[in-house]
Amino acid sequence: MKRRNLLKALALTLSFPASAFGKSRSKHNLREIHVVGLGTVGSRWVADHLQGYNLASITLISDRQPDQMPENARFFPFYPPLEVYDCFEENRFLKTELQLDRELDPEIVDFLEGKKGMVLLIAGLGKFSGSVLCRSLAGKLCHRKNEDSLRCLVTAPFAFEGSQAGKRGQEVSDFLLSNNLDAPVLLEKVRTVHGNIAVRSAFKKGDDLMMERFLDMMKSENGQ
C-alpha cells in the first residue's frame, strides 16, 4: 500500500473509532473539528488531502477556488490589496515591510466564531495570503477555550523560498507560539535530514509531515 493511502486509511480509522474498534460510542462524544484552509497553499492542501474525513466542516479562503472542492466545503474569496505591492512597469512585487495583522471580512470572522468544537487553521506561511490570513484569524480566534478551541497546522517556509518569506513565516510563528498555539512544521528540517533534495521532492516530504501532524491532531482531539 502506498504511504499516502496508508496514511489516509489510518486517519479514517482514527476519525471513526466505533467502526474501527467495534465499540459503541455516542456521536455526542466525538469532538467536532472544523478545518479552514488559508491561502493558495493551505486551501489546495486541504482540497487535495482531506477528502472523505470525518470533519464537521471545511472552509477555504483564498484568491482562487481549488478545482476540486471537498464535498460541502464553503469558499470565501480573499484578495491581497493593491497597497501591499510595489509596481514596476507591468510587474508587481510585494513590499518588504508588510503588516500581517489586518482587518478581515466580518462575514468570515463571524462564520468561524460561530463554530462549536475545534477550529483548525491550515496554512503555508511565507507568502502573503497564508501569512496574513493565519496571523489575523489566529488573533481573532485565539480566545477560544475548552470545548471551542483553536489549533493551527502551518508550515514555516524553506530557506530557498527567500528571506522575506522567511521573515513573514517567523513573525506568524512567533505569534502562534506566544499564544500557546501549535508550533509550525519546519520544512527546512527536511533538507537537514534528507540532504539537498530536489524542490519537488522537498515539498512532497513537507506534505507528508503535514499529514503526520494532522493525524496526531485527529487522534488527540478524539481522545485516542
mmCIF file of C-alpha atoms in Angstrom:
data_model
loop_
_atom_site.group_PDB
_atom_site.id
_atom_site.type_symbol
_atom_site.label_atom_id
_atom_site.label_comp_id
_atom_site.label_asym_id
_atom_site.label_seq_id
_atom_site.Cartn_x
_atom_site.Cartn_y
_atom_site.Cartn_z
ATOM 1 C CA MET A 1 0.000 0.000 0.000
ATOM 2 C CA LYS A 2 1.334 3.427 -0.907
ATOM 3 C CA ARG A 3 2.308 5.659 2.009
ATOM 4 C CA ARG A 4 -0.362 8.276 1.182
ATOM 5 C CA ASN A 5 -3.110 5.636 1.016
ATOM 6 C CA LEU A 6 -1.879 4.082 4.259
ATOM 7 C CA LEU A 7 -1.974 7.464 5.995
ATOM 8 C CA LYS A 8 -5.477 8.147 4.757
ATOM 9 C CA ALA A 9 -6.683 4.741 5.918
ATOM 10 C CA LEU A 10 -5.152 5.351 9.329
ATOM 11 C CA ALA A 11 -6.799 8.764 9.579
ATOM 12 C CA LEU A 12 -10.189 7.294 8.752
ATOM 13 C CA THR A 13 -9.671 4.708 11.493
ATOM 14 C CA LEU A 14 -8.895 7.445 13.975
ATOM 15 C CA SER A 15 -11.854 9.526 12.834
ATOM 16 C CA PHE A 16 -14.337 6.674 13.139
ATOM 17 C CA PRO A 17 -13.373 4.849 16.336
ATOM 18 C CA ALA A 18 -16.685 2.988 16.663
ATOM 19 C CA SER A 19 -16.244 1.127 13.362
ATOM 20 C CA ALA A 20 -12.528 0.647 13.940
ATOM 21 C CA PHE A 21 -12.769 -0.932 17.386
ATOM 22 C CA GLY A 22 -16.275 -2.352 17.321
ATOM 23 C CA LYS A 23 -17.348 -0.350 20.380
ATOM 24 C CA SER A 24 -20.493 1.673 20.829
ATOM 25 C CA ARG A 25 -19.736 5.383 21.009
ATOM 26 C CA SER A 26 -22.236 8.229 21.075
ATOM 27 C CA LYS A 27 -21.969 10.854 18.324
ATOM 28 C CA HIS A 28 -22.028 13.477 21.071
ATOM 29 C CA ASN A 29 -18.744 12.122 22.455
ATOM 30 C CA LEU A 30 -16.955 12.931 19.211
ATOM 31 C CA ARG A 31 -15.376 16.346 19.101
ATOM 32 C CA GLU A 32 -16.423 18.491 16.145
ATOM 33 C CA ILE A 33 -13.457 19.541 14.012
ATOM 34 C CA HIS A 34 -13.762 22.448 11.574
ATOM 35 C CA VAL A 35 -10.878 22.681 9.095
ATOM 36 C CA VAL A 36 -10.001 26.021 7.490
ATOM 37 C CA GLY A 37 -7.566 26.112 4.547
ATOM 38 C CA LEU A 38 -5.896 29.524 4.236
ATOM 39 C CA GLY A 39 -4.300 30.990 1.116
ATOM 40 C CA THR A 40 -3.320 29.119 -2.035
ATOM 41 C CA VAL A 41 -1.122 26.545 -0.294
ATOM 42 C CA GLY A 42 -3.439 25.825 2.630
ATOM 43 C CA SER A 43 -6.603 25.651 0.525
ATOM 44 C CA ARG A 44 -5.019 23.398 -2.066
ATOM 45 C CA TRP A 45 -3.562 21.100 0.607
ATOM 46 C CA VAL A 46 -6.942 20.693 2.286
ATOM 47 C CA ALA A 47 -8.713 20.097 -1.029
ATOM 48 C CA ASP A 48 -6.099 17.540 -2.157
ATOM 49 C CA HIS A 49 -5.638 15.621 1.104
ATOM 50 C CA LEU A 50 -8.729 15.793 3.299
ATOM 51 C CA GLN A 51 -11.488 14.426 1.086
ATOM 52 C CA GLY A 52 -13.656 11.937 2.946
ATOM 53 C CA TYR A 53 -12.548 12.666 6.507
ATOM 54 C CA ASN A 54 -14.984 12.856 9.399
ATOM 55 C CA LEU A 55 -14.902 16.661 9.671
ATOM 56 C CA ALA A 56 -17.748 18.868 10.859
ATOM 57 C CA SER A 57 -16.979 21.445 8.159
ATOM 58 C CA ILE A 58 -14.367 22.597 5.666
ATOM 59 C CA THR A 59 -13.786 26.258 4.824
ATOM 60 C CA LEU A 60 -11.381 27.505 2.160
ATOM 61 C CA ILE A 61 -10.198 31.127 1.993
ATOM 62 C CA SER A 62 -8.027 32.153 -0.950
ATOM 63 C CA ASP A 63 -7.868 34.271 -4.084
ATOM 64 C CA ARG A 64 -8.768 31.269 -6.212
ATOM 65 C CA GLN A 65 -11.175 28.416 -5.577
ATOM 66 C CA PRO A 66 -9.480 24.984 -5.949
ATOM 67 C CA ASP A 67 -10.528 22.979 -8.994
ATOM 68 C CA GLN A 68 -11.618 20.059 -6.807
ATOM 69 C CA MET A 69 -13.674 21.358 -3.901
ATOM 70 C CA PRO A 70 -14.268 18.980 -0.981
ATOM 71 C CA GLU A 71 -17.901 17.997 -0.531
ATOM 72 C CA ASN A 72 -19.942 20.612 1.349
ATOM 73 C CA ALA A 73 -16.932 22.974 1.606
ATOM 74 C CA ARG A 74 -17.531 26.732 1.944
ATOM 75 C CA PHE A 75 -15.331 29.083 -0.089
ATOM 76 C CA PHE A 76 -14.560 32.717 0.786
ATOM 77 C CA PRO A 77 -12.532 34.872 -1.653
ATOM 78 C CA PHE A 78 -9.589 36.850 -0.289
ATOM 79 C CA TYR A 79 -7.525 39.165 -2.473
ATOM 80 C CA PRO A 80 -4.344 40.963 -1.370
ATOM 81 C CA PRO A 81 -4.954 44.736 -1.517
ATOM 82 C CA LEU A 82 -3.024 46.749 -4.092
ATOM 83 C CA GLU A 83 -1.333 48.717 -1.289
ATOM 84 C CA VAL A 84 0.910 45.750 -0.414
ATOM 85 C CA TYR A 85 2.624 45.856 -3.818
ATOM 86 C CA ASP A 86 5.319 47.978 -5.398
ATOM 87 C CA CYS A 87 4.745 48.290 -9.135
ATOM 88 C CA PHE A 88 7.471 48.413 -11.757
ATOM 89 C CA GLU A 89 6.261 48.711 -15.335
ATOM 90 C CA GLU A 90 3.802 45.813 -15.685
ATOM 91 C CA ASN A 91 5.170 43.813 -12.765
ATOM 92 C CA ARG A 92 4.102 43.806 -9.116
ATOM 93 C CA PHE A 93 6.320 42.944 -6.166
ATOM 94 C CA LEU A 94 5.331 42.507 -2.536
ATOM 95 C CA LYS A 95 6.680 45.293 -0.361
ATOM 96 C CA THR A 96 9.472 44.441 2.034
ATOM 97 C CA GLU A 97 7.676 45.726 5.125
ATOM 98 C CA LEU A 98 4.134 44.394 5.473
ATOM 99 C CA GLN A 99 1.564 44.480 8.237
ATOM 100 C CA LEU A 100 0.342 40.911 8.657
ATOM 101 C CA ASP A 101 -2.353 41.520 11.273
ATOM 102 C CA ARG A 102 -5.207 43.003 9.255
ATOM 103 C CA GLU A 103 -8.940 43.503 9.441
ATOM 104 C CA LEU A 104 -10.771 40.753 7.587
ATOM 105 C CA ASP A 105 -14.241 40.491 6.105
ATOM 106 C CA PRO A 106 -16.569 40.361 9.161
ATOM 107 C CA GLU A 107 -18.559 37.607 7.432
ATOM 108 C CA ILE A 108 -15.504 35.330 7.564
ATOM 109 C CA VAL A 109 -14.749 36.063 11.221
ATOM 110 C CA ASP A 110 -18.383 35.701 12.315
ATOM 111 C CA PHE A 111 -18.726 32.455 10.357
ATOM 112 C CA LEU A 112 -15.758 30.866 12.145
ATOM 113 C CA GLU A 113 -16.607 32.368 15.528
ATOM 114 C CA GLY A 114 -19.913 30.507 15.383
ATOM 115 C CA LYS A 115 -18.298 27.084 15.037
ATOM 116 C CA LYS A 116 -18.654 24.760 18.032
ATOM 117 C CA GLY A 117 -15.743 22.476 18.742
ATOM 118 C CA MET A 118 -12.200 22.821 17.404
ATOM 119 C CA VAL A 119 -11.286 25.198 14.576
ATOM 120 C CA LEU A 120 -8.106 24.056 12.815
ATOM 121 C CA LEU A 121 -6.337 26.666 10.664
ATOM 122 C CA ILE A 122 -4.113 25.183 7.941
ATOM 123 C CA ALA A 123 -1.679 27.426 6.045
ATOM 124 C CA GLY A 124 1.670 27.572 4.344
ATOM 125 C CA LEU A 125 3.486 30.557 5.840
ATOM 126 C CA GLY A 126 5.764 32.846 3.883
ATOM 127 C CA LYS A 127 3.539 34.016 1.067
ATOM 128 C CA PHE A 128 1.237 36.982 1.703
ATOM 129 C CA SER A 129 -2.235 35.418 1.808
ATOM 130 C CA GLY A 130 -1.398 32.433 4.003
ATOM 131 C CA SER A 131 0.637 34.557 6.413
ATOM 132 C CA VAL A 132 -1.932 37.370 6.699
ATOM 133 C CA LEU A 133 -4.951 35.074 6.992
ATOM 134 C CA CYS A 134 -3.295 32.889 9.616
ATOM 135 C CA ARG A 135 -1.978 35.797 11.690
ATOM 136 C CA SER A 136 -5.238 37.754 11.503
ATOM 137 C CA LEU A 137 -7.621 34.862 12.137
ATOM 138 C CA ALA A 138 -5.456 33.419 14.918
ATOM 139 C CA GLY A 139 -5.576 36.819 16.586
ATOM 140 C CA LYS A 140 -9.359 36.953 16.284
ATOM 141 C CA LEU A 141 -9.986 33.374 17.429
ATOM 142 C CA CYS A 142 -7.214 32.686 19.966
ATOM 143 C CA HIS A 143 -9.587 33.448 22.841
ATOM 144 C CA ARG A 144 -11.482 30.215 22.133
ATOM 145 C CA LYS A 145 -11.121 27.964 25.189
ATOM 146 C CA ASN A 146 -12.020 24.460 26.317
ATOM 147 C CA GLU A 147 -14.638 22.947 24.010
ATOM 148 C CA ASP A 148 -14.399 25.802 21.488
ATOM 149 C CA SER A 149 -10.675 25.671 20.876
ATOM 150 C CA LEU A 150 -8.284 26.815 18.159
ATOM 151 C CA ARG A 151 -5.335 24.931 16.715
ATOM 152 C CA CYS A 152 -3.020 25.715 13.815
ATOM 153 C CA LEU A 153 -1.301 23.400 11.347
ATOM 154 C CA VAL A 154 1.183 25.579 9.475
ATOM 155 C CA THR A 155 4.496 25.217 7.710
ATOM 156 C CA ALA A 156 7.466 27.544 8.087
ATOM 157 C CA PRO A 157 8.932 28.101 4.595
ATOM 158 C CA PHE A 158 12.046 26.524 3.133
ATOM 159 C CA ALA A 159 15.150 28.708 3.055
ATOM 160 C CA PHE A 160 15.141 28.641 -0.762
ATOM 161 C CA GLU A 161 11.793 30.492 -0.724
ATOM 162 C CA GLY A 162 13.666 33.680 0.166
ATOM 163 C CA SER A 163 14.479 35.866 3.151
ATOM 164 C CA GLN A 164 11.232 37.864 3.004
ATOM 165 C CA ALA A 165 9.138 34.689 3.056
ATOM 166 C CA GLY A 166 11.221 33.512 5.989
ATOM 167 C CA LYS A 167 10.659 36.787 7.827
ATOM 168 C CA ARG A 168 6.884 36.631 7.338
ATOM 169 C CA GLY A 169 6.824 32.999 8.414
ATOM 170 C CA GLN A 170 8.853 33.768 11.521
ATOM 171 C CA GLU A 171 6.575 36.634 12.546
ATOM 172 C CA VAL A 172 3.469 34.453 12.373
ATOM 173 C CA SER A 173 5.230 31.505 14.041
ATOM 174 C CA ASP A 174 6.315 33.723 16.940
ATOM 175 C CA PHE A 175 2.728 34.906 17.415
ATOM 176 C CA LEU A 176 1.370 31.344 17.442
ATOM 177 C CA LEU A 177 3.969 30.177 19.945
ATOM 178 C CA SER A 178 3.455 33.188 22.222
ATOM 179 C CA ASN A 179 -0.266 32.354 22.400
ATOM 180 C CA ASN A 180 0.318 28.661 23.141
ATOM 181 C CA LEU A 181 -0.895 27.601 19.723
ATOM 182 C CA ASP A 182 0.805 24.835 17.794
ATOM 183 C CA ALA A 183 4.424 25.017 16.693
ATOM 184 C CA PRO A 184 4.912 25.167 12.912
ATOM 185 C CA VAL A 185 6.124 22.264 10.804
ATOM 186 C CA LEU A 186 9.706 23.266 9.963
ATOM 187 C CA LEU A 187 10.120 22.406 6.299
ATOM 188 C CA GLU A 188 13.807 23.306 6.325
ATOM 189 C CA LYS A 189 14.392 20.279 8.564
ATOM 190 C CA VAL A 190 13.518 18.150 5.527
ATOM 191 C CA ARG A 191 16.767 19.274 3.948
ATOM 192 C CA THR A 192 18.672 18.751 7.167
ATOM 193 C CA VAL A 193 17.508 15.141 7.308
ATOM 194 C CA HIS A 194 17.411 14.245 3.614
ATOM 195 C CA GLY A 195 20.092 16.479 2.168
ATOM 196 C CA ASN A 196 19.880 18.800 -0.825
ATOM 197 C CA ILE A 197 16.954 17.002 -2.463
ATOM 198 C CA ALA A 198 15.030 18.375 -5.443
ATOM 199 C CA VAL A 199 12.434 21.069 -4.814
ATOM 200 C CA ARG A 200 9.541 18.817 -5.835
ATOM 201 C CA SER A 201 10.734 16.051 -3.511
ATOM 202 C CA ALA A 202 11.185 18.538 -0.681
ATOM 203 C CA PHE A 203 7.614 19.788 -0.984
ATOM 204 C CA LYS A 204 6.345 16.193 -1.214
ATOM 205 C CA LYS A 205 8.085 15.341 2.052
ATOM 206 C CA GLY A 206 6.646 18.529 3.517
ATOM 207 C CA ASP A 207 3.169 17.247 2.583
ATOM 208 C CA ASP A 208 3.935 14.009 4.404
ATOM 209 C CA LEU A 209 4.982 15.936 7.533
ATOM 210 C CA MET A 210 1.748 17.906 7.383
ATOM 211 C CA MET A 211 -0.284 14.711 7.133
ATOM 212 C CA GLU A 212 1.536 13.150 10.072
ATOM 213 C CA ARG A 213 0.828 16.217 12.203
ATOM 214 C CA PHE A 214 -2.810 16.199 11.078
ATOM 215 C CA LEU A 215 -3.174 12.552 12.111
ATOM 216 C CA ASP A 216 -1.705 13.324 15.519
ATOM 217 C CA MET A 217 -4.212 16.159 15.983
ATOM 218 C CA MET A 218 -7.155 13.987 14.953
ATOM 219 C CA LYS A 219 -6.004 11.298 17.353
ATOM 220 C CA SER A 220 -5.600 13.671 20.299
ATOM 221 C CA GLU A 221 -8.879 15.507 19.683
ATOM 222 C CA ASN A 222 -10.811 12.244 19.567
ATOM 223 C CA GLY A 223 -9.242 11.100 22.830
ATOM 224 C CA GLN A 224 -7.321 8.166 21.414
#
